[in-house]
mmCIF file of C-alpha atoms in Angstrom:
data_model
loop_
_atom_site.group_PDB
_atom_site.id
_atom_site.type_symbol
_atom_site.label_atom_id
_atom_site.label_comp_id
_atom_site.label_asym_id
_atom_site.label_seq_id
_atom_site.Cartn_x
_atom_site.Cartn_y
_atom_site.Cartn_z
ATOM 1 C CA UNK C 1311 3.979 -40.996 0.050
ATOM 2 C CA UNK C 1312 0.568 -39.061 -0.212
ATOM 3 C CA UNK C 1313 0.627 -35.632 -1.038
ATOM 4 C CA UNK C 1314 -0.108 -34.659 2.555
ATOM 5 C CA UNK C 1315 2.358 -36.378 3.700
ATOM 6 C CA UNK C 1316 4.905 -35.245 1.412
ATOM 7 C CA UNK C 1317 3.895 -31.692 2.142
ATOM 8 C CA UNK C 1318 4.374 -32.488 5.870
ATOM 9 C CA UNK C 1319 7.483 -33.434 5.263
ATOM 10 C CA UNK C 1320 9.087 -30.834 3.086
ATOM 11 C CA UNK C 1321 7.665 -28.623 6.066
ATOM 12 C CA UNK C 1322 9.862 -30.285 8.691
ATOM 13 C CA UNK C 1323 13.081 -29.840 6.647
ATOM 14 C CA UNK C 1324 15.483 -27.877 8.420
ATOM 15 C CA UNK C 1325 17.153 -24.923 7.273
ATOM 16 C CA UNK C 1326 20.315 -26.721 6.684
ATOM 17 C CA UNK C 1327 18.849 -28.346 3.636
ATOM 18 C CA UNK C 1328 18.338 -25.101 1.485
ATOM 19 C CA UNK C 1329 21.054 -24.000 -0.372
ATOM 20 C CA UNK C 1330 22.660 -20.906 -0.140
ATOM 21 C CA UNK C 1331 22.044 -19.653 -3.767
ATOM 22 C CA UNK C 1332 18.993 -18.149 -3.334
ATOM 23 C CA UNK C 1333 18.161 -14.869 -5.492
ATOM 24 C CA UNK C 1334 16.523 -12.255 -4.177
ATOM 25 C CA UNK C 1335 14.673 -9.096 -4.951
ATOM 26 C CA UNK C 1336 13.240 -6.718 -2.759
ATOM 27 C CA UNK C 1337 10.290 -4.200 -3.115
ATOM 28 C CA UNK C 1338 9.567 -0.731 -1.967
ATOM 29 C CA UNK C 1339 7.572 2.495 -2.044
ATOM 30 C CA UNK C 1340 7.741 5.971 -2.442
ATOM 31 C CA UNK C 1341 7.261 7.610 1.229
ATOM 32 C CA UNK C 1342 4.970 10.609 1.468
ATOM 33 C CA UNK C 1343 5.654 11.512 4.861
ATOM 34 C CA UNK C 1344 9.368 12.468 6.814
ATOM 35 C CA UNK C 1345 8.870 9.749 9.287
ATOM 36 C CA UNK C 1346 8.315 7.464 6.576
ATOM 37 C CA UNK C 1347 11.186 8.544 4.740
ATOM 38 C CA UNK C 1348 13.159 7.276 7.552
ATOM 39 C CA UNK C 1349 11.652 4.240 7.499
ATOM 40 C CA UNK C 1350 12.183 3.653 4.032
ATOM 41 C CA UNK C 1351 16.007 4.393 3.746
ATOM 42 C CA UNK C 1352 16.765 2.914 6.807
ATOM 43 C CA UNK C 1353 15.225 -0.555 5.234
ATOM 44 C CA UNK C 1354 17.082 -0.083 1.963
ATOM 45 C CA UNK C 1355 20.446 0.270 4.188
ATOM 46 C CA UNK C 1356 19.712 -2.395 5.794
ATOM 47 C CA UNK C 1357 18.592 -4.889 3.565
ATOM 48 C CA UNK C 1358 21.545 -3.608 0.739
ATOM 49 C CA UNK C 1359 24.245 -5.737 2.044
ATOM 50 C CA UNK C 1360 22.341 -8.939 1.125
ATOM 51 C CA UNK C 1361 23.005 -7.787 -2.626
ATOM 52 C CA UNK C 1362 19.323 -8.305 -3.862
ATOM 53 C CA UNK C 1363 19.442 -8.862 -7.930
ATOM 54 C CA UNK C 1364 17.563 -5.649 -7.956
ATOM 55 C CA UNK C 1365 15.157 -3.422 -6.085
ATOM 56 C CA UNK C 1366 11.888 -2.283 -6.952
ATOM 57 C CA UNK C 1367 9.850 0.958 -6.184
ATOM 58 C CA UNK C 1368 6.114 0.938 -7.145
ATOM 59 C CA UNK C 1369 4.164 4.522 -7.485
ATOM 60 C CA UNK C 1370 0.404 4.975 -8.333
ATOM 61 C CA UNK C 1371 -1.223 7.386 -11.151
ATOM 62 C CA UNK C 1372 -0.332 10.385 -11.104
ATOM 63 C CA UNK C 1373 3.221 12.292 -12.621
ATOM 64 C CA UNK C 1374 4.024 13.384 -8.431
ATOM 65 C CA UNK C 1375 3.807 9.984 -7.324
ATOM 66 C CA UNK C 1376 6.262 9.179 -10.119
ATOM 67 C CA UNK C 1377 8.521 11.885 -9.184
ATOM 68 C CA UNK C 1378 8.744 10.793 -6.090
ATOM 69 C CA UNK C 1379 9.495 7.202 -7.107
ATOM 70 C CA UNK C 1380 12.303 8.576 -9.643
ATOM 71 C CA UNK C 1381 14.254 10.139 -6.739
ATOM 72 C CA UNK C 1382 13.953 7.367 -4.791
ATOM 73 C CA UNK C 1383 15.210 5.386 -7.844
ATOM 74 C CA UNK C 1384 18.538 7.931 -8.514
ATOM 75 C CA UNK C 1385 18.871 7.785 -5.076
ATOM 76 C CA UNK C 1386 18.963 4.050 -4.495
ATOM 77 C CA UNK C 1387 21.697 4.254 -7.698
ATOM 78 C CA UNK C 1388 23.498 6.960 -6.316
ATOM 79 C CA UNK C 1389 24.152 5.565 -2.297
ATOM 80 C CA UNK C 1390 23.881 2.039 -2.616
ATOM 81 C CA UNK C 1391 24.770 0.626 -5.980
ATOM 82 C CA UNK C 1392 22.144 -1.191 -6.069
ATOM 83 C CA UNK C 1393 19.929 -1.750 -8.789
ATOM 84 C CA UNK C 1394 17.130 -0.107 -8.800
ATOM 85 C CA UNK C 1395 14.410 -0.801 -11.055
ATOM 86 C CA UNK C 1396 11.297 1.622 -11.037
ATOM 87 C CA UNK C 1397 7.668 0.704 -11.379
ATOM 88 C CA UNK C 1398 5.965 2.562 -14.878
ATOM 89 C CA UNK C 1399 2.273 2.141 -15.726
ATOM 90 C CA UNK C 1400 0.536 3.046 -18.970
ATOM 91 C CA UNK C 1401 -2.711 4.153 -17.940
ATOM 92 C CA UNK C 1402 -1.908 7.892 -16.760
ATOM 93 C CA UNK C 1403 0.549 8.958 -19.652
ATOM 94 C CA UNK C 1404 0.859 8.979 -23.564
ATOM 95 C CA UNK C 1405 2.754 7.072 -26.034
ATOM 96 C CA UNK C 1406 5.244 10.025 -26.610
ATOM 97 C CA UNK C 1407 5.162 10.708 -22.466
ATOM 98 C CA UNK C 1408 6.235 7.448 -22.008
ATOM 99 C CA UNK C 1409 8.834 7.542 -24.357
ATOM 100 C CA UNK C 1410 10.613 10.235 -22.685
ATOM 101 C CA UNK C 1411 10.320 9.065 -18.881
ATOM 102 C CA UNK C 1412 11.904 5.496 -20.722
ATOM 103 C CA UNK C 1413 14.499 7.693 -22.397
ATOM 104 C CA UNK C 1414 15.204 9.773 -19.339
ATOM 105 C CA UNK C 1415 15.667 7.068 -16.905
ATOM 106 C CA UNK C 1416 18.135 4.877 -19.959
ATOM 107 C CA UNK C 1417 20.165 8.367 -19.617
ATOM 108 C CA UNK C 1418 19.948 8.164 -15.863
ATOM 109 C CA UNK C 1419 21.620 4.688 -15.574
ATOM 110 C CA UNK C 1420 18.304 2.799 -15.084
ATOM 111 C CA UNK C 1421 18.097 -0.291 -17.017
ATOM 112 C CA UNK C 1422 15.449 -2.059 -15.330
ATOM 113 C CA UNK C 1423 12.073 -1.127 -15.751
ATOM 114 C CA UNK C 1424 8.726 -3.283 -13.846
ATOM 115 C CA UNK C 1425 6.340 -2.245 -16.950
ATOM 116 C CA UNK C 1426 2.433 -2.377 -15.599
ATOM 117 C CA UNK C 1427 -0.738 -1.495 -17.004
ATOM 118 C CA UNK C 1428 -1.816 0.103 -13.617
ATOM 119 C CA UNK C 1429 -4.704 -0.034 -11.773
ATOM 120 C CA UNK C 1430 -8.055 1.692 -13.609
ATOM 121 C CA UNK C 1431 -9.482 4.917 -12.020
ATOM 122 C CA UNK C 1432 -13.211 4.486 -10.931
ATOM 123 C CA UNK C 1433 -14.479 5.918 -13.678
ATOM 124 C CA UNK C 1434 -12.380 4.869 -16.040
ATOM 125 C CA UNK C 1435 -12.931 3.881 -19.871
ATOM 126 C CA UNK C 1436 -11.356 0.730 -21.817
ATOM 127 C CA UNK C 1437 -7.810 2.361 -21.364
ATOM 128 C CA UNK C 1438 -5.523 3.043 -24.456
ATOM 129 C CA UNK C 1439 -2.313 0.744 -23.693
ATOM 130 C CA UNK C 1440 -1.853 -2.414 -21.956
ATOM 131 C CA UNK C 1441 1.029 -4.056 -20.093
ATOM 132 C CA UNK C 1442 2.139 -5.507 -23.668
ATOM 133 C CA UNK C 1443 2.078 -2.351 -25.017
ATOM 134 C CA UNK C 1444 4.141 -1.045 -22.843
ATOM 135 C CA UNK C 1445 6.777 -3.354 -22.615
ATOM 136 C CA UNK C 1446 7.066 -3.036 -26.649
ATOM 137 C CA UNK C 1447 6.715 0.484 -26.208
ATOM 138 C CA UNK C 1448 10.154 -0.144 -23.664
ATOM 139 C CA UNK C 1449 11.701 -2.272 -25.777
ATOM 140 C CA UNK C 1450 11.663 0.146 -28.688
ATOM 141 C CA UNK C 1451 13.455 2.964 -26.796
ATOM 142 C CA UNK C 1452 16.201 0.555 -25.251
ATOM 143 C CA UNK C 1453 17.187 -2.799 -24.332
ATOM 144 C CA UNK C 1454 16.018 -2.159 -21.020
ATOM 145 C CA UNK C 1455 15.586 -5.751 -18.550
ATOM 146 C CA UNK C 1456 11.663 -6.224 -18.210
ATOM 147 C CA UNK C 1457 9.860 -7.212 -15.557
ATOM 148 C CA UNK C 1458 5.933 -7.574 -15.810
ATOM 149 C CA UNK C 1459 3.336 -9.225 -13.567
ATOM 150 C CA UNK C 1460 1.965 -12.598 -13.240
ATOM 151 C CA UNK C 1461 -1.401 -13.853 -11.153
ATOM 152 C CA UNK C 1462 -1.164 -17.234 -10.317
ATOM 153 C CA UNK C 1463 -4.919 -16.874 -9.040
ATOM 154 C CA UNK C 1464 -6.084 -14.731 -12.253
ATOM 155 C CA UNK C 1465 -6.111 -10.996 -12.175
ATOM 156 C CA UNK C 1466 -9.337 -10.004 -10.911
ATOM 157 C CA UNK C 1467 -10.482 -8.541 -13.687
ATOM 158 C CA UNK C 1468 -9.852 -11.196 -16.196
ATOM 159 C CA UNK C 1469 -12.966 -13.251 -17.322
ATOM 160 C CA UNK C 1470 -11.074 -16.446 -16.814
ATOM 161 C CA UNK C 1471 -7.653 -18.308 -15.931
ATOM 162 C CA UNK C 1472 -6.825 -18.466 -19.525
ATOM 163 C CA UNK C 1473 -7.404 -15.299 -21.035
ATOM 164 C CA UNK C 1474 -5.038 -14.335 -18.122
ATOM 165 C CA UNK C 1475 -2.134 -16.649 -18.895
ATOM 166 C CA UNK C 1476 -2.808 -15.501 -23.033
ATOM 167 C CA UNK C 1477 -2.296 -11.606 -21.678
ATOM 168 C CA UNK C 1478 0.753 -12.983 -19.784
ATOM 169 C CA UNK C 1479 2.378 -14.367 -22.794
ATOM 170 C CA UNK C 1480 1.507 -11.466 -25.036
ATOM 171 C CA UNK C 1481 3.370 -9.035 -22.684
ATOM 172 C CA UNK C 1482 6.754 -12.109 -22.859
ATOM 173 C CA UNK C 1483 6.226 -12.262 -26.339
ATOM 174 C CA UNK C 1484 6.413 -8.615 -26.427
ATOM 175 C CA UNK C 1485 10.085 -8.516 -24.544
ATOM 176 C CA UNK C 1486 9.474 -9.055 -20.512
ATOM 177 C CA UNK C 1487 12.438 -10.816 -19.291
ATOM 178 C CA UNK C 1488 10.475 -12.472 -16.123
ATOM 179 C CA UNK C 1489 7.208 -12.073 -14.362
ATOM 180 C CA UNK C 1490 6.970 -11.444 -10.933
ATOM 181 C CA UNK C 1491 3.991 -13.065 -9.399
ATOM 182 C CA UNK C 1492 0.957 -11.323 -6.964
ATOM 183 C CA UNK C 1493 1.873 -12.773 -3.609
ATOM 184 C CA UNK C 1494 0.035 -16.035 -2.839
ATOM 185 C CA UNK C 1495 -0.524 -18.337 -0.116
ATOM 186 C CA UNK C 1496 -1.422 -21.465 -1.255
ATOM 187 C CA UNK C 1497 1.591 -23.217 -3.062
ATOM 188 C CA UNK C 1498 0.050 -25.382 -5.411
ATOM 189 C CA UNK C 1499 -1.547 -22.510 -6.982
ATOM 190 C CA UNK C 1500 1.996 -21.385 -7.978
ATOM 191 C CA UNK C 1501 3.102 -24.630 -9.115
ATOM 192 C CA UNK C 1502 -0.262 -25.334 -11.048
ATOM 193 C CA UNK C 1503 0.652 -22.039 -12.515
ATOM 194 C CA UNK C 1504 4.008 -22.142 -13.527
ATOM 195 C CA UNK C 1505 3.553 -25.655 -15.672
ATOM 196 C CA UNK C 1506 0.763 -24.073 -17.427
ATOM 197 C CA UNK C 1507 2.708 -21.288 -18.240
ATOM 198 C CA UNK C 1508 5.304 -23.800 -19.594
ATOM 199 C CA UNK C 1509 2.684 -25.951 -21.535
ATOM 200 C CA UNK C 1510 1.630 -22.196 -23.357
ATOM 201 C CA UNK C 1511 5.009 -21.354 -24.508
ATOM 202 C CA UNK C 1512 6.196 -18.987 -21.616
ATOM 203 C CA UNK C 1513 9.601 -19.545 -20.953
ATOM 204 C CA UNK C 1514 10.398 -16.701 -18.798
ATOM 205 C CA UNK C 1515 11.298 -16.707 -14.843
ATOM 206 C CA UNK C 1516 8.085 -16.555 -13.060
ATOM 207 C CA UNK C 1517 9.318 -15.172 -9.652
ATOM 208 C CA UNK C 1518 6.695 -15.902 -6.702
ATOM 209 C CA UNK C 1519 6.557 -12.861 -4.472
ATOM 210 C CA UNK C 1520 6.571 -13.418 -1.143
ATOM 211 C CA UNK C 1521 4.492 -11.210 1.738
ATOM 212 C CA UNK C 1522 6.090 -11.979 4.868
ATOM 213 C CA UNK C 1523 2.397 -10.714 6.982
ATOM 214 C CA UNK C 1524 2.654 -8.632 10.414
ATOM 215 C CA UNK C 1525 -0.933 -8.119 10.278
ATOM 216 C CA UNK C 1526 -3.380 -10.700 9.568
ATOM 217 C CA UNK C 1527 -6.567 -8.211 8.993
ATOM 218 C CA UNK C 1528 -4.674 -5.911 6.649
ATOM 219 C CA UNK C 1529 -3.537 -8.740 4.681
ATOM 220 C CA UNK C 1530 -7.288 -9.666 4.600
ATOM 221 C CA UNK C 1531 -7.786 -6.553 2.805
ATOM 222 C CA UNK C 1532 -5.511 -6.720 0.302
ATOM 223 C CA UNK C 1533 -6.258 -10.301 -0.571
ATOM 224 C CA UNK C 1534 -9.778 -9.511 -0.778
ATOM 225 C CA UNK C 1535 -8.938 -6.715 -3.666
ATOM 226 C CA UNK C 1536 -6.274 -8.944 -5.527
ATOM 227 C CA UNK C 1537 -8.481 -12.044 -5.366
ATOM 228 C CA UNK C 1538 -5.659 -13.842 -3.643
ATOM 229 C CA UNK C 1539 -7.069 -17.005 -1.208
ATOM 230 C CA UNK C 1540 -6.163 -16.758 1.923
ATOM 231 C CA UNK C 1541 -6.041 -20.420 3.768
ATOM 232 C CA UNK C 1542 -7.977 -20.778 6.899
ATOM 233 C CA UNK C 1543 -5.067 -22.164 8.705
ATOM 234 C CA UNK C 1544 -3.453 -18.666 8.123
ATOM 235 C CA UNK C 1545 -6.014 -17.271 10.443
ATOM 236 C CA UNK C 1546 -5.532 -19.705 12.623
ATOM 237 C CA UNK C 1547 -2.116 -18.880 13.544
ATOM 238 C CA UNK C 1548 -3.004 -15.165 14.006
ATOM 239 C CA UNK C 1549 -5.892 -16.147 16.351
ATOM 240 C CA UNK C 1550 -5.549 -14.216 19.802
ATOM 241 C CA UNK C 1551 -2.355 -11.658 18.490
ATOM 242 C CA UNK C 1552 -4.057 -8.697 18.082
ATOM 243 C CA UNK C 1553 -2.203 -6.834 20.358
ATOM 244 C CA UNK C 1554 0.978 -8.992 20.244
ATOM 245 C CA UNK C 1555 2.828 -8.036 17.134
ATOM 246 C CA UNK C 1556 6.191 -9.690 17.885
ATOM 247 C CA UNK C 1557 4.459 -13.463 18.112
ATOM 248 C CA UNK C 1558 2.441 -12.188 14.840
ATOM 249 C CA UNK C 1559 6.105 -11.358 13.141
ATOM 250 C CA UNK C 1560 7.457 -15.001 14.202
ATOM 251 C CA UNK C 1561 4.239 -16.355 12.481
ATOM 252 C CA UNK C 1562 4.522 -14.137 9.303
ATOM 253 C CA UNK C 1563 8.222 -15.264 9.019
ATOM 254 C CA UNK C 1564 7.864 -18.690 9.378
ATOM 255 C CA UNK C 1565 5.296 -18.886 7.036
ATOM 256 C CA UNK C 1566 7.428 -17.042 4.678
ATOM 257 C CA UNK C 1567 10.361 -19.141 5.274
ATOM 258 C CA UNK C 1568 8.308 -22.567 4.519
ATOM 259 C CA UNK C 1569 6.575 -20.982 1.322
ATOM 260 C CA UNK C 1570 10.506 -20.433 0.472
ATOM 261 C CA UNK C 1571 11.389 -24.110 1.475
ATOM 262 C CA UNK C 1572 9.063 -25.639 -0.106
ATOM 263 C CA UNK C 1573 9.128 -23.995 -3.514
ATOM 264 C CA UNK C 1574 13.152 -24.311 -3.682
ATOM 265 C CA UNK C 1575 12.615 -28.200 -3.513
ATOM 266 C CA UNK C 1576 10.586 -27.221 -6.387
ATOM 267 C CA UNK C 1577 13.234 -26.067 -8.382
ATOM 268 C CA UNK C 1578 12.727 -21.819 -7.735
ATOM 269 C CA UNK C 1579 15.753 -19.831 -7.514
ATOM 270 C CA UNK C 1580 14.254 -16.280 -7.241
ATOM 271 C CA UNK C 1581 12.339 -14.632 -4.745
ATOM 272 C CA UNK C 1582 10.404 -11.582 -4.744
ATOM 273 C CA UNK C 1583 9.804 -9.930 -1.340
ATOM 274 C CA UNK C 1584 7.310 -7.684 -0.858
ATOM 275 C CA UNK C 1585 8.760 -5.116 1.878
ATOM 276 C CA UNK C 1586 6.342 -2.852 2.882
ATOM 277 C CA UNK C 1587 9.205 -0.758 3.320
ATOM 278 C CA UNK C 1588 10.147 -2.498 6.364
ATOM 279 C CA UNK C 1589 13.105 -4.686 6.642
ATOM 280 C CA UNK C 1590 12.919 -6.836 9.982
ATOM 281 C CA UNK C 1591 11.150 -9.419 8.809
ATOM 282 C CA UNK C 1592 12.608 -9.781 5.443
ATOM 283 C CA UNK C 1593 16.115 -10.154 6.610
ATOM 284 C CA UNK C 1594 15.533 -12.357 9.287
ATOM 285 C CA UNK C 1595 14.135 -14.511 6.450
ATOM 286 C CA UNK C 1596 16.761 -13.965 4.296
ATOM 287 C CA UNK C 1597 19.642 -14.790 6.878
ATOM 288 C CA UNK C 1598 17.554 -17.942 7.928
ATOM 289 C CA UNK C 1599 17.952 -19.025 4.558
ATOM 290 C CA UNK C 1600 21.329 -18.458 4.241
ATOM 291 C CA UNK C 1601 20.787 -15.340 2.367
ATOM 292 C CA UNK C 1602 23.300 -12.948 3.693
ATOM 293 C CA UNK C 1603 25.946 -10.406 3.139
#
C-alpha cells in the first residue's frame, strides 16, 4: 500500500476503531473581561467531567497577567479538583522572583508547572534565562511535574531544525517530564519529529497539541507568527463559510478528530487541546472519541 493510500485509509476508519484510553489535557487563558470570565468557567465546568490529566492556563509578561492566571489556577484547584498546572516564563522576572512564585504555588498545592522562556518584547536584548534554565531553576525548589514546549516545525526563531531539537533536549535533560508540541497540521511533520527526537536521546512524552479551528483566517494568523504550515486543503474546506460558523465548527472538528485518529494508530496516547477557552468543539471531539465522563 502507497503512502497515499494508506493515509486514505486510516482516514476512513471509523470511530469504533479508537480505543477508549485516550489522555487528555486541556488549555486555557486568563479572561480580562466579565463576559469572558463566563466564558471561561463555564468551559472548565464543562469540559471537567472528562477528567483531563491536567489543565493548563497560559499568561503573557507582565506580574498582572500572572495574577490573574494564579487565581484562575487556585480556583480551578479549589472547585473542580482538577489539576491545574500554570504557565511561568523567565523573561519578565529574576532568578530569586522566580523562586518565590515556584515556592508559593508548591505551598498552594500546585505541582505542575508548563516552564517557558516566553515570548521576547520588541525591543528586547539576548534575555538572561532560557526554558532550560528555568526548568532547573523549578526543579531546584521542588519536584514539581514539568512540562516544556516542543516545535515540530522549528521555533521561529531558531536558525535551524537542529539547534531546535538540541534546545529541546537541554530543557529534558534539565528535568521536563514531557513536551507539549505547537499545534500542527500536517502529520508527518509530527511523526518526522518525534523519531528524531528519539534518535537524539529524548525520551520524554512529546504530546501533539491539537487546535480544533472555528475560524480559518484567524488561524492564518497565528500560523503565520508560529511558522506552523498550513495545508492548502485546509482552506479548501473553509472555502465559502465566512458567515456560516456552525459548518466551519463541523470542519474544524473533523479535522481534529482525524489528526487524533491517525496519530493513535501511531502509537500517541496524549492529547493536548488547545481551547481557546471554549469548550463545544473540544468535547464533541472528545466524546467522539470515546473520551467521556
Amino acid at each position: 500500500m502507497n503512502a497515499k493510500a494508506r493515509q486514505l485509509d486510516l482516514l476512513n476508519r471509523t470511530v469504533r476503531d479508537i480505543d477508549n484510553d485516550l489522555n487528555v489535557s486541556f488549555e486555557f487563558f486568563p479572561p480580562n473581561s466579565p463576559a469572558m470570565e463566563t466564558t471561561l468557567w463555564g468551559s472548565i465546568e464543562r469540559l471537567a467531567p472528562l477528567n483531563p490529566s491536567f489543565v493548563s492556563v497560559t499568561y503573557g509578561a507582565g506580574s498582572g497577567t500572572r495574577d490573574r492566571t494564579h487565581g484562575v489556577i487556585k480556583r480551578i484547584q479549589k472547585d473542580t479538583g482538577l489539576i491545574a498546572a500554570p504557565h511561568l516564563t523567565c523573561i519578565d522576572a529574576g532568578r530569586e522572583e522566580l523562586i518565590d512564585i515556584a515556592k508559593d504555588y508548591w505551598e498552594s498545592g500546585v505541582r505542575h508547572i508548563v516552564a517557558l522562556r516566553g515570548d521576547l518584547p520588541n525591543d528586547s536584548k539576548k534575555p538572561d534565562m532560557y526554558a532550560n534554565d528555568l526548568v532547573e531553576l523549578l526543579k531546584g525548589v521542588a519536584d514539581f511535574d514539568i512540562s516544556v514546549a516542543a516545535y515540530p516545525e522549528t521555533h521561529p526563531e531558531a536558525p535551524n531544525a537542529q539547534f531546535d531539537l538540541v534546545n529541546l533536549k537541554r530543557k529534558v535533560d534539565a528535568g521536563a517530564n514531557r513536551a507539549i508540541t505547537q499545534f500542527f497540521f500536517d502529520m508527518d511533520s509530527y511523526l518526522r519529529f518525534r523519531d528524531r527526537c528519539v534518535a537524539v536521546g529524548i525520551d520524554v512524552e512529546i504530546v501533539p497539541g491539537i487546535l480544533p479551528v472555528s475560524n480559518f483566517a484567524t488561524l492564518k494568523r497565528f500560523a503565520d507568527m508560529t511558522n506552523v504550515h498550513v495545508p492548502d486543503w485546509m482552506g479548501k474546506m473553509y472555502e465559502g463559510l465566512d458567515d456560516d460558523p456552525t459548518t466551519r465548527n463541523m470542519v474544524g472538528a473533523n479535522i481534529a478528530m482525524e489528526q487524533v485518529k491517525i496519530l493513535r494508530s501511531e502509537g500517541v496516547n496524549d492529547f493536548h487541546f488547545y481551547t481557546l477557552n471554549r469548550s463545544e468543539l473540544t468535547y464533541a471531539i472528545c466524546h467522539t472519541l470515546g473520551v467521556r465522563p
